[in-house]
Short mmCIF file of C-alpha atoms in Angstrom, two decimals:
data_model
loop_
_atom_site.label_atom_id
_atom_site.label_comp_id
_atom_site.label_asym_id
_atom_site.label_seq_id
_atom_site.Cartn_x
_atom_site.Cartn_y
_atom_site.Cartn_z
CA MET A 1 79.64 5.64 62.56
CA THR A 2 80.57 7.71 66.18
CA PRO A 3 83.86 7.68 68.22
CA GLU A 4 81.99 4.72 70.18
CA GLY A 5 81.89 3.18 67.14
CA VAL A 6 77.84 3.09 66.93
CA VAL A 7 77.02 2.42 63.00
CA TYR A 8 73.63 4.78 62.03
CA ALA A 9 72.58 3.89 59.14
CA ASN A 10 68.94 5.71 56.74
CA THR A 11 66.83 2.69 54.34
CA TRP A 12 64.35 4.07 52.21
CA SER A 13 61.24 2.88 50.47
CA GLY A 14 60.45 5.59 47.84
CA ALA A 15 60.48 5.01 44.06
CA TYR A 16 62.24 2.56 43.33
CA TYR A 17 61.03 0.15 45.35
CA PRO A 18 57.13 0.31 45.41
CA LYS A 19 55.82 -2.85 46.24
CA ASP A 20 58.40 -3.43 49.21
CA PRO A 21 56.68 -3.84 52.76
CA PRO A 22 58.37 -0.65 54.87
CA PRO A 23 60.40 -1.73 57.84
CA LYS A 24 58.95 -2.37 61.01
CA GLY A 25 59.72 0.37 63.10
CA GLY A 26 61.39 3.70 62.42
CA PHE A 27 63.47 3.88 58.82
CA LEU A 28 66.79 5.15 60.39
CA VAL A 29 69.04 2.27 62.09
CA ALA A 30 71.11 2.10 65.25
CA LEU A 31 73.99 -0.78 65.46
CA LYS A 32 76.97 -1.12 67.54
CA ASP A 33 79.02 -4.51 68.29
CA THR A 34 79.20 -4.88 72.61
CA LYS A 35 80.80 -7.73 72.29
CA GLY A 36 84.14 -6.89 70.45
CA SER A 37 82.52 -10.19 68.18
CA GLY A 38 82.68 -8.09 64.73
CA ARG A 39 79.29 -8.56 64.52
CA ALA A 40 76.62 -5.63 65.60
CA ASP A 41 74.63 -7.19 68.76
CA VAL A 42 72.68 -4.32 69.16
CA ILE A 43 70.32 -3.39 66.53
CA GLU A 44 67.26 -0.13 67.50
CA ARG A 45 65.34 1.42 64.59
CA PHE A 46 64.13 4.98 65.57
CA GLY A 47 62.53 7.66 63.90
CA PRO A 48 58.63 7.83 62.33
CA PRO A 49 58.10 4.44 60.89
CA SER A 50 55.71 4.37 58.01
CA SER A 51 52.21 4.41 59.24
CA ALA A 52 53.24 8.30 60.15
CA GLY A 53 53.46 8.54 56.49
CA VAL A 54 57.16 9.04 55.64
CA LYS A 55 59.53 7.21 53.27
CA GLY A 56 62.73 7.71 55.04
CA GLY A 57 65.92 8.28 53.43
CA THR A 58 69.54 8.23 51.79
CA GLY A 59 71.34 11.11 53.35
CA ILE A 60 72.77 11.03 56.65
CA TRP A 61 75.70 12.54 58.23
CA LEU A 62 77.45 13.42 61.53
CA TYR A 63 77.90 16.37 63.02
CA GLU A 64 79.52 17.27 66.59
CA ASP A 65 76.86 15.94 68.68
CA GLY A 66 73.67 15.64 66.77
CA LEU A 67 73.01 12.80 64.13
CA TYR A 68 71.92 14.46 60.29
CA ALA A 69 69.26 11.82 58.41
CA GLU A 70 67.05 12.61 55.05
CA SER A 71 63.51 11.82 55.78
CA ASP A 72 60.75 12.60 52.35
CA ASP A 73 62.61 16.39 51.59
CA SER A 74 63.55 17.61 54.88
CA ILE A 75 67.37 17.36 56.74
CA VAL A 76 66.15 16.64 60.49
CA ARG A 77 68.30 16.49 63.57
CA TYR A 78 68.63 14.22 66.73
CA GLU A 79 70.47 14.67 69.44
CA LEU A 80 72.91 12.42 70.27
CA GLN A 81 73.55 11.48 74.41
CA ASP A 82 76.23 9.98 75.59
CA GLY A 83 75.72 6.72 75.99
CA ASP A 84 72.50 6.46 74.12
CA ILE A 85 72.77 4.99 70.86
CA LYS A 86 69.36 5.95 70.07
CA PRO A 87 68.13 8.99 70.11
CA SER A 88 65.17 9.61 72.97
CA SER A 89 64.16 13.25 71.76
CA ASP A 90 61.86 14.14 68.60
CA PRO A 91 64.50 15.66 66.49
CA GLU A 92 64.32 18.96 64.72
CA THR A 93 63.66 20.23 61.29
CA ILE A 94 67.24 21.79 59.62
CA LEU A 95 65.93 22.30 55.94
CA SER A 96 62.41 21.22 54.35
CA GLY A 97 60.75 21.52 51.11
CA MET A 98 63.13 19.63 49.04
CA PRO A 99 61.99 18.55 45.95
CA LEU A 100 60.41 14.27 45.75
CA THR A 101 59.95 14.12 42.25
CA GLY A 102 61.39 12.20 38.58
CA ASP A 103 64.32 10.65 38.41
CA HIS A 104 66.31 10.73 41.00
CA PRO A 105 64.75 11.91 43.96
CA MET A 106 67.51 11.28 46.54
CA HIS A 107 69.25 13.74 48.89
CA PRO A 108 72.79 12.39 50.40
CA PHE A 109 74.76 15.51 52.00
CA SER A 110 77.88 16.21 53.93
CA ILE A 111 78.41 18.63 56.36
CA ASP A 112 82.07 20.32 57.40
CA ASP A 113 83.95 21.46 60.05
CA ASP A 114 82.36 24.77 60.16
CA GLY A 115 78.52 23.68 60.18
CA ASN A 116 78.56 24.10 56.00
CA LEU A 117 75.97 21.21 54.84
CA PHE A 118 75.67 20.63 50.81
CA VAL A 119 72.95 19.10 49.59
CA THR A 120 72.02 17.43 45.96
CA SER A 121 69.12 18.19 44.86
CA ALA A 122 69.58 15.63 41.79
CA SER A 123 67.54 15.83 38.34
CA GLN A 124 64.10 15.69 37.21
CA THR A 125 65.17 14.05 33.88
CA ASN A 126 67.76 12.65 31.58
CA VAL A 127 68.94 15.51 30.12
CA CYS A 128 66.44 17.52 30.43
CA GLU A 129 64.77 17.14 28.02
CA VAL A 130 61.64 18.01 26.47
CA SER A 131 59.84 14.89 26.84
CA ASN A 132 62.49 12.27 29.33
CA ARG A 133 63.94 9.61 27.67
CA MET A 134 61.99 9.48 24.53
CA PRO A 135 63.98 9.65 21.65
CA HIS A 136 65.05 12.07 19.92
CA SER A 137 63.95 14.59 21.67
CA PRO A 138 65.75 17.64 22.18
CA GLY A 139 66.89 19.62 25.39
CA ASN A 140 65.22 22.44 26.45
CA ASP A 141 67.92 25.50 26.68
CA PRO A 142 67.65 27.87 28.68
CA CYS A 143 67.34 24.39 31.11
CA ALA A 144 64.80 25.41 34.32
CA GLU A 145 65.11 22.87 35.92
CA LEU A 146 68.60 23.50 36.47
CA GLU A 147 67.37 26.22 39.20
CA THR A 148 65.75 23.86 41.42
CA ARG A 149 67.66 20.74 39.91
CA GLY A 150 71.25 18.67 39.19
CA GLY A 151 73.55 20.45 41.41
CA ILE A 152 74.51 20.55 45.35
CA TRP A 153 73.38 23.60 47.36
CA ARG A 154 74.66 24.51 50.83
CA TYR A 155 73.10 25.15 54.06
CA ASP A 156 73.97 26.11 58.01
CA ALA A 157 73.60 22.26 60.02
CA ASN A 158 73.49 24.55 63.00
CA LYS A 159 70.20 26.49 61.67
CA THR A 160 66.65 25.10 62.11
CA GLY A 161 63.58 25.93 59.34
CA GLN A 162 65.09 26.34 56.73
CA ILE A 163 63.05 26.02 53.56
CA PHE A 164 65.20 24.98 50.30
CA SER A 165 65.55 27.77 47.24
CA SER A 166 67.02 28.13 44.31
CA LYS A 167 69.54 31.21 45.56
CA GLU A 168 71.35 28.56 47.62
CA ARG A 169 72.52 26.82 44.69
CA TYR A 170 76.47 25.81 45.76
CA ALA A 171 77.91 23.97 42.46
CA THR A 172 75.31 22.79 39.38
CA GLY A 173 75.78 21.38 36.84
CA ILE A 174 75.46 17.66 38.35
CA ARG A 175 73.23 14.97 37.45
CA ASN A 176 73.10 13.94 40.65
CA ALA A 177 75.62 14.08 43.03
CA GLU A 178 75.41 10.36 44.86
CA GLY A 179 78.44 10.05 47.45
CA TYR A 180 80.29 12.39 49.49
CA ASP A 181 83.38 13.06 51.52
CA PHE A 182 86.43 15.84 52.72
CA ASP A 183 90.33 15.48 51.84
CA SER A 184 92.29 16.34 54.97
CA ALA A 185 92.59 19.75 52.95
CA GLY A 186 89.29 20.22 53.40
CA ARG A 187 87.71 19.30 49.63
CA LEU A 188 84.71 18.02 48.65
CA TYR A 189 84.54 15.16 46.52
CA THR A 190 81.27 14.13 45.15
CA THR A 191 80.48 11.03 42.59
CA GLN A 192 77.90 11.94 39.18
CA HIS A 193 75.59 9.33 37.95
CA GLY A 194 76.55 9.90 34.46
CA ARG A 195 73.59 10.23 32.01
CA ASP A 196 71.99 7.17 30.24
CA GLN A 197 70.07 6.57 26.72
CA LEU A 198 73.25 7.22 24.52
CA HIS A 199 72.38 4.37 21.91
CA GLU A 200 68.50 3.56 22.38
CA ASN A 201 67.45 7.60 21.68
CA TRP A 202 69.92 8.27 18.91
CA PRO A 203 71.38 5.46 17.27
CA GLU A 204 72.09 7.18 14.28
CA LEU A 205 74.97 8.60 16.52
CA TYR A 206 75.74 5.99 19.03
CA SER A 207 76.60 2.08 18.15
CA GLN A 208 75.25 -0.66 20.89
CA GLN A 209 79.03 -0.94 22.03
CA GLN A 210 79.36 2.91 22.74
CA GLY A 211 75.92 2.45 24.71
CA PHE A 212 77.76 0.47 26.77
CA GLU A 213 80.70 2.75 27.36
CA LEU A 214 79.49 5.84 27.33
CA PRO A 215 79.57 7.86 29.30
CA ALA A 216 81.79 7.76 32.08
CA GLU A 217 81.27 7.79 35.73
CA GLN A 218 83.10 10.59 37.70
CA VAL A 219 84.07 11.75 41.09
CA MET A 220 85.05 16.02 40.69
CA ILE A 221 86.07 18.37 43.63
CA VAL A 222 83.17 20.79 44.09
CA LYS A 223 84.05 24.33 43.86
CA ASP A 224 81.37 26.89 44.66
CA GLY A 225 80.13 29.03 41.68
CA ALA A 226 81.28 25.38 39.66
CA ASN A 227 79.58 24.22 36.65
CA TYR A 228 80.03 20.73 35.50
CA GLY A 229 78.47 20.36 32.59
CA TRP A 230 74.75 19.00 33.34
CA PRO A 231 72.93 18.54 30.95
CA PHE A 232 74.33 20.39 27.89
CA CYS A 233 77.50 17.32 27.81
CA TYR A 234 78.68 14.61 29.46
CA TYR A 235 82.61 12.89 29.75
CA ASP A 236 84.04 10.42 27.19
CA PRO A 237 86.63 7.96 28.79
CA GLU A 238 88.65 7.66 25.07
CA GLN A 239 88.68 11.30 24.74
CA LYS A 240 89.51 12.11 27.66
CA LYS A 241 87.07 15.24 27.95
CA LEU A 242 83.31 16.92 27.91
CA VAL A 243 81.33 16.61 24.38
CA LEU A 244 78.28 18.52 24.03
CA ALA A 245 74.99 15.54 24.16
CA PRO A 246 73.37 15.27 21.23
CA GLU A 247 69.83 17.00 22.97
CA TYR A 248 71.65 19.83 22.90
CA GLY A 249 73.53 19.68 19.28
CA GLY A 250 76.21 16.69 19.97
CA ASP A 251 77.31 14.62 16.43
CA GLY A 252 78.13 11.65 18.28
CA GLY A 253 80.86 13.15 20.15
CA LYS A 254 82.59 15.51 18.07
CA LYS A 255 82.00 18.40 19.11
CA VAL A 256 82.44 20.45 22.85
CA GLY A 257 81.42 23.56 21.80
CA GLN A 258 80.75 24.56 25.83
CA CYS A 259 81.25 21.89 27.27
CA SER A 260 85.43 23.27 27.09
CA GLU A 261 84.51 26.28 29.72
CA TYR A 262 83.18 23.67 31.98
CA GLU A 263 84.79 21.67 35.22
CA PRO A 264 86.31 18.63 34.60
CA PRO A 265 86.44 16.08 37.18
CA VAL A 266 89.28 14.18 38.86
CA ALA A 267 88.94 10.83 38.12
CA VAL A 268 86.74 8.53 35.69
CA PHE A 269 85.33 5.29 35.83
CA PRO A 270 83.36 2.94 33.80
CA ALA A 271 79.86 3.78 32.17
CA HIS A 272 76.95 2.63 33.93
CA TRP A 273 78.72 1.29 37.25
CA ALA A 274 76.85 3.67 38.96
CA PRO A 275 78.97 5.32 41.89
CA ASN A 276 76.51 5.13 45.03
CA ASP A 277 79.02 6.29 47.83
CA LEU A 278 82.15 8.30 48.44
CA LYS A 279 84.69 7.93 51.61
CA ILE A 280 88.61 9.39 51.82
CA TYR A 281 90.20 7.23 53.81
CA LYS A 282 92.41 8.67 57.50
CA GLY A 283 92.59 5.56 58.92
CA SER A 284 94.91 4.02 60.61
CA GLN A 285 94.28 0.16 60.13
CA PHE A 286 95.09 -0.83 56.83
CA PRO A 287 98.29 -0.15 54.83
CA LYS A 288 100.07 3.20 54.26
CA ALA A 289 99.39 3.16 51.02
CA TYR A 290 95.66 3.77 51.76
CA ASP A 291 96.13 6.96 53.44
CA GLY A 292 94.65 9.72 51.33
CA GLY A 293 92.33 7.61 48.95
CA ALA A 294 88.90 7.19 48.75
CA PHE A 295 86.86 4.27 48.38
CA ILE A 296 83.83 4.30 46.10
CA ALA A 297 80.61 2.01 46.38
CA PHE A 298 79.22 0.80 42.34
CA HIS A 299 75.81 -0.40 42.57
CA GLY A 300 75.08 -1.51 38.99
CA SER A 301 73.14 0.23 36.34
CA TRP A 302 70.33 -0.98 33.77
CA ASN A 303 71.68 1.11 31.18
CA ARG A 304 74.47 -1.89 30.20
CA ALA A 305 71.68 -4.16 28.78
CA PRO A 306 71.90 -6.36 27.01
CA GLY A 307 75.78 -5.85 26.91
CA PRO A 308 78.13 -7.82 29.80
CA GLN A 309 76.99 -5.49 33.44
CA ALA A 310 79.74 -4.50 35.68
CA GLY A 311 80.05 -2.20 38.58
CA TYR A 312 78.36 -4.16 41.69
CA ASN A 313 81.43 -3.35 43.72
CA VAL A 314 83.43 -1.11 45.70
CA VAL A 315 87.07 0.14 44.39
CA PHE A 316 90.06 2.48 45.57
CA GLN A 317 90.98 5.16 44.35
CA PRO A 318 94.62 6.38 45.46
CA LEU A 319 94.71 10.14 45.69
CA ALA A 320 97.68 12.98 46.28
CA ASP A 321 96.79 16.70 46.72
CA GLY A 322 93.28 16.78 44.63
CA LYS A 323 94.64 14.26 41.50
CA PRO A 324 94.78 10.75 41.30
CA SER A 325 97.98 9.23 42.23
CA GLY A 326 97.81 5.90 40.59
CA ASP A 327 95.26 3.68 38.28
CA TYR A 328 92.10 2.88 40.90
CA VAL A 329 92.21 -1.57 41.39
CA VAL A 330 88.32 -3.14 42.48
CA PHE A 331 89.15 -3.37 46.17
CA ALA A 332 86.17 -6.14 46.74
CA ASP A 333 83.75 -8.24 44.38
CA GLY A 334 81.28 -10.83 44.54
CA PHE A 335 78.46 -8.51 45.65
CA ALA A 336 75.67 -9.70 43.10
CA GLY A 337 76.39 -13.85 43.33
CA ALA A 338 75.58 -15.84 40.60
CA SER A 339 73.45 -12.70 38.53
CA LYS A 340 74.94 -9.93 37.67
CA GLU A 341 72.28 -8.02 37.43
CA PRO A 342 69.81 -5.23 39.20
CA GLY A 343 67.47 -7.44 39.40
CA GLY A 344 68.70 -10.74 40.76
CA ALA A 345 71.99 -9.92 42.16
CA ALA A 346 72.03 -10.98 45.49
CA HIS A 347 74.15 -7.41 47.19
CA ARG A 348 74.55 -4.51 45.85
CA PRO A 349 77.06 -1.87 47.54
CA SER A 350 75.71 1.18 47.72
CA GLY A 351 76.46 3.00 51.56
CA LEU A 352 80.08 3.74 52.96
CA ALA A 353 81.68 4.52 56.31
CA ILE A 354 84.89 4.29 57.79
CA GLY A 355 84.96 3.02 61.80
CA PRO A 356 86.85 4.31 64.35
CA ASP A 357 89.59 1.58 64.13
CA GLY A 358 90.26 2.16 60.61
CA ALA A 359 87.92 -0.89 59.40
CA LEU A 360 85.72 -0.63 56.12
CA TYR A 361 82.05 -0.53 56.69
CA ILE A 362 80.10 -1.50 52.85
CA GLY A 363 76.89 -1.49 53.33
CA ASP A 364 73.58 -3.23 51.12
CA ASP A 365 70.29 -1.86 49.48
CA LYS A 366 69.54 -4.92 48.18
CA GLY A 367 70.26 -7.62 50.00
CA GLY A 368 70.03 -5.40 53.48
CA ARG A 369 73.51 -6.10 55.27
CA ILE A 370 76.12 -4.59 56.15
CA TRP A 371 79.62 -5.70 55.98
CA ARG A 372 82.32 -4.52 58.06
CA VAL A 373 86.18 -5.16 56.78
CA THR A 374 89.36 -5.46 58.83
CA TYR A 375 93.14 -5.78 57.95
CA ASN A 376 95.78 -7.06 60.14
CA GLY A 377 99.21 -7.06 58.18
CA ASP A 378 101.55 -5.98 57.31
CA SER A 379 101.81 -1.76 57.27
CA ASN A 380 104.18 -1.00 54.05
CA ALA A 381 101.47 -3.67 51.82
CA PRO A 382 100.88 -2.25 48.24
CA ILE A 383 97.06 -1.66 46.90
CA GLN A 384 96.13 -5.39 46.49
CA ALA A 385 92.49 -5.75 43.91
CA ALA A 386 90.56 -7.96 45.09
CA ARG A 387 90.90 -11.84 44.51
CA GLU A 388 88.79 -13.09 41.54
CA PRO A 389 85.05 -14.15 43.04
CA THR A 390 84.59 -17.27 44.47
CA VAL A 391 80.89 -17.72 42.79
CA GLU A 392 81.36 -15.88 39.57
CA ALA A 393 78.32 -13.81 38.49
CA ALA A 394 76.70 -13.95 34.89
CA ALA A 395 78.67 -11.00 32.29
CA SER A 396 75.17 -10.18 31.37
CA SER A 397 71.14 -10.14 31.25
CA GLY A 398 71.77 -12.90 28.80
CA GLU A 399 73.65 -14.83 30.31
CA ALA A 400 71.24 -15.33 33.21
CA PHE A 401 68.53 -16.06 31.65
CA GLU A 402 70.63 -18.80 29.73
CA ALA A 403 71.85 -20.06 33.53
CA ASP A 404 67.97 -20.49 34.12
CA GLY A 405 67.69 -22.79 31.51
CA GLY A 406 67.66 -20.51 28.06
CA GLN A 407 64.91 -22.14 25.82
CA ASP A 408 63.85 -24.94 27.97
CA GLY A 409 62.19 -22.29 30.19
CA ALA A 410 59.91 -21.41 27.04
CA ALA A 411 58.60 -24.73 26.81
CA ASP A 412 57.19 -24.33 30.33
CA LEU A 413 55.14 -21.26 29.67
CA PRO A 414 51.71 -20.66 28.44
CA VAL A 415 51.39 -19.82 24.94
CA PRO A 416 48.56 -17.07 24.25
CA PRO A 417 45.55 -17.85 21.65
CA GLY A 418 46.91 -17.29 18.34
CA ALA A 419 50.48 -17.23 18.98
CA THR A 420 53.02 -20.59 18.37
CA PRO A 421 55.39 -21.84 21.58
CA GLU A 422 58.41 -20.83 18.82
CA GLN A 423 57.27 -17.30 18.28
CA VAL A 424 57.04 -17.57 22.77
CA ALA A 425 60.96 -18.94 22.67
CA LEU A 426 62.10 -15.96 20.29
CA GLY A 427 60.23 -13.74 22.81
CA MET A 428 62.87 -15.07 25.42
CA GLU A 429 65.58 -14.84 23.26
CA ILE A 430 65.08 -11.35 22.53
CA PHE A 431 63.95 -10.28 25.99
CA HIS A 432 66.95 -11.29 27.27
CA GLY A 433 69.03 -9.29 24.37
CA LYS A 434 69.68 -12.72 22.21
CA ALA A 435 69.00 -10.97 19.43
CA ALA A 436 67.43 -8.12 18.36
CA GLY A 437 69.80 -6.05 20.24
CA ALA A 438 66.71 -6.24 22.91
CA THR A 439 67.13 -4.09 26.11
CA CYS A 440 64.10 -5.13 28.21
CA ALA A 441 65.95 -7.20 30.68
CA GLY A 442 67.92 -4.44 31.83
CA CYS A 443 64.38 -2.46 33.29
CA HIS A 444 62.28 -5.11 34.10
CA GLY A 445 65.36 -7.10 35.52
CA ALA A 446 65.78 -11.65 33.80
CA ASN A 447 62.83 -13.23 33.69
CA GLY A 448 60.70 -10.54 34.04
CA ILE A 449 61.47 -10.36 37.78
CA GLY A 450 61.70 -6.36 37.93
CA THR A 451 63.93 -3.97 39.21
CA PRO A 452 63.92 -0.45 41.06
CA VAL A 453 62.90 0.84 37.67
CA GLY A 454 60.70 -1.05 35.70
CA PRO A 455 57.34 -3.28 36.63
CA ASN A 456 57.64 -7.07 37.36
CA LEU A 457 56.28 -8.68 34.22
CA THR A 458 55.33 -11.61 36.04
CA ASP A 459 52.83 -11.53 38.83
CA GLY A 460 49.94 -10.43 36.81
CA THR A 461 49.54 -6.44 37.19
CA TRP A 462 48.35 -4.59 34.15
CA LEU A 463 48.96 -0.99 33.54
CA TRP A 464 48.79 0.39 30.34
CA GLY A 465 45.98 -2.21 28.99
CA ASP A 466 43.91 -5.85 29.93
CA GLY A 467 47.03 -7.56 29.80
CA SER A 468 45.87 -9.68 26.13
CA VAL A 469 48.72 -10.08 23.47
CA GLN A 470 47.35 -6.81 21.38
CA ALA A 471 47.40 -4.24 24.61
CA ILE A 472 50.46 -5.85 25.48
CA THR A 473 52.17 -4.75 21.46
CA GLU A 474 50.71 -1.67 21.75
CA THR A 475 52.70 -0.36 24.51
CA ILE A 476 55.88 -1.71 23.55
CA ARG A 477 55.74 -0.15 20.29
CA HIS A 478 53.99 3.07 21.44
CA GLY A 479 56.71 3.36 25.36
CA VAL A 480 55.43 4.69 28.44
CA PRO A 481 56.71 8.01 28.47
CA LYS A 482 55.50 9.06 31.82
CA PRO A 483 55.02 5.41 34.13
CA LYS A 484 52.42 4.79 36.73
CA GLN A 485 54.58 3.72 39.12
CA HIS A 486 57.96 3.75 38.65
CA PRO A 487 61.30 6.47 37.25
CA GLY A 488 61.81 4.60 34.45
CA ALA A 489 60.13 5.74 30.67
CA MET A 490 60.14 3.81 28.35
CA PRO A 491 61.59 4.65 24.59
CA PRO A 492 59.00 2.97 21.97
CA PHE A 493 60.18 -0.90 21.33
CA GLY A 494 62.12 -0.54 24.17
CA GLY A 495 65.09 2.26 22.04
CA VAL A 496 65.57 -0.75 19.46
CA PRO A 497 64.74 -1.04 15.87
CA LEU A 498 62.06 -4.42 16.34
CA SER A 499 60.70 -5.65 13.65
CA ASP A 500 57.21 -6.43 13.40
CA ASP A 501 58.47 -10.36 13.80
CA ASP A 502 60.18 -8.97 16.71
CA LEU A 503 57.89 -7.08 18.33
CA ALA A 504 55.50 -10.06 17.60
CA ALA A 505 57.38 -12.71 19.29
CA VAL A 506 58.55 -10.37 22.42
CA ALA A 507 54.74 -9.44 23.05
CA THR A 508 54.00 -12.94 23.56
CA TYR A 509 56.73 -14.01 25.14
CA VAL A 510 55.12 -10.74 27.74
CA TRP A 511 52.04 -12.49 28.13
CA ALA A 512 53.38 -15.69 28.53
CA ILE A 513 55.48 -14.85 32.36
CA GLY A 514 52.67 -12.60 32.85
CA HIS A 515 50.14 -15.14 32.97
CA ALA A 516 52.09 -18.12 33.87
CA GLU A 517 50.82 -18.30 37.46
CA HIS A 518 47.25 -17.07 36.35
CA GLU A 519 45.65 -19.05 33.51
#
């Protein structure tokens, strides 16, 4: 946000949204409330449109008289003229050549008062495995990926024509730094999404419950030359330390090994909440208790399935002198609505900004909405947690399935030749995590409607066979190590030990939802 109250947002049509139509106009958006109503009445899109072959980005920052934005593999700068909310000149390229492949193609960034531009080059894989996300695949050691991924790079925001390379790496061992901000002392904070699939890939070491609860999401202070441990380590919130990952000789959380040498986080949060942005509160509107603390937008993740989904909120973490000064509270909640899971959530908090008047702005990458949160009250009021949502979200993919009618829904589905309605009903139970501990709905969404990491199974499109039960069975049996259209690789059986009967049942259910409108 500018001092004049213009909100700038960056949007993206990248790998997580392959079937969503791109916007009409550019991927950058300028919004302003010119009437003092608390709602934007001027909304302008700008920048190259999708017809120019671009897909937009997520990173965005204001520095001096320029708007900096990620655009595919580049960071570009638009000059802002007084009185104009939309730049009139073409952008100049500050940095180009950033990696776009793999699991995390985004490039959030930040710029300090001295013009240092800190940019994320997130990991290409889950934990630098020889075979990404596949069961019992060892980690590469050394991890060559760390030369250009899994860390933060530093460039000059005032210099054009810079080319991304390994030599500008500023900090390493950060799987995917998403949210950035500086406190009043100049410390740079960032969030990290923790690794996935501890239980799915190493069931002999981690229970299903541990899969839901490990590892912690992290907030860290970024230091020049520091190493934060990825891919060799993850943070165990119960033991309050970094421990050795199973891909690198870990034994389920006891071994520490080289992890004692790495930089620990400043604050941690429950597993698989997915912290997408962070802003330090330096405004004057909220009570004094919020000064210097961090608002964090949690987007929600797929890897808690089939356990209770969580996140989909904005929390506040009190901070003082670079350390937590109290427990975090859920500041805003209820975004997901009636279905708290990646495919069915109504809204998913993703971006944050603080206005010149101290209001908090919350961006949502599911419903495409921006909220403005204001305060009018006692400046000495304490930090308070949000009230419970008025519309209570389903706690898991399975509960969302029950809300949609349970097995009554299966009765309305077609039955493949040679199968039975009972098999389809059992397959529905397994798909939604109500039996066999399956995690299908985590990636594919409740009732198979798709998520950013897993394809829609209801539209009759078959990428790995002819759509027959036999072809679906073999795809589930062998997994999908190299997806064709989505970033989420699928381990064999979806990462759980399905019996032959369970496999047959879930294959018939997938056939049924894929043929329901295509008989």
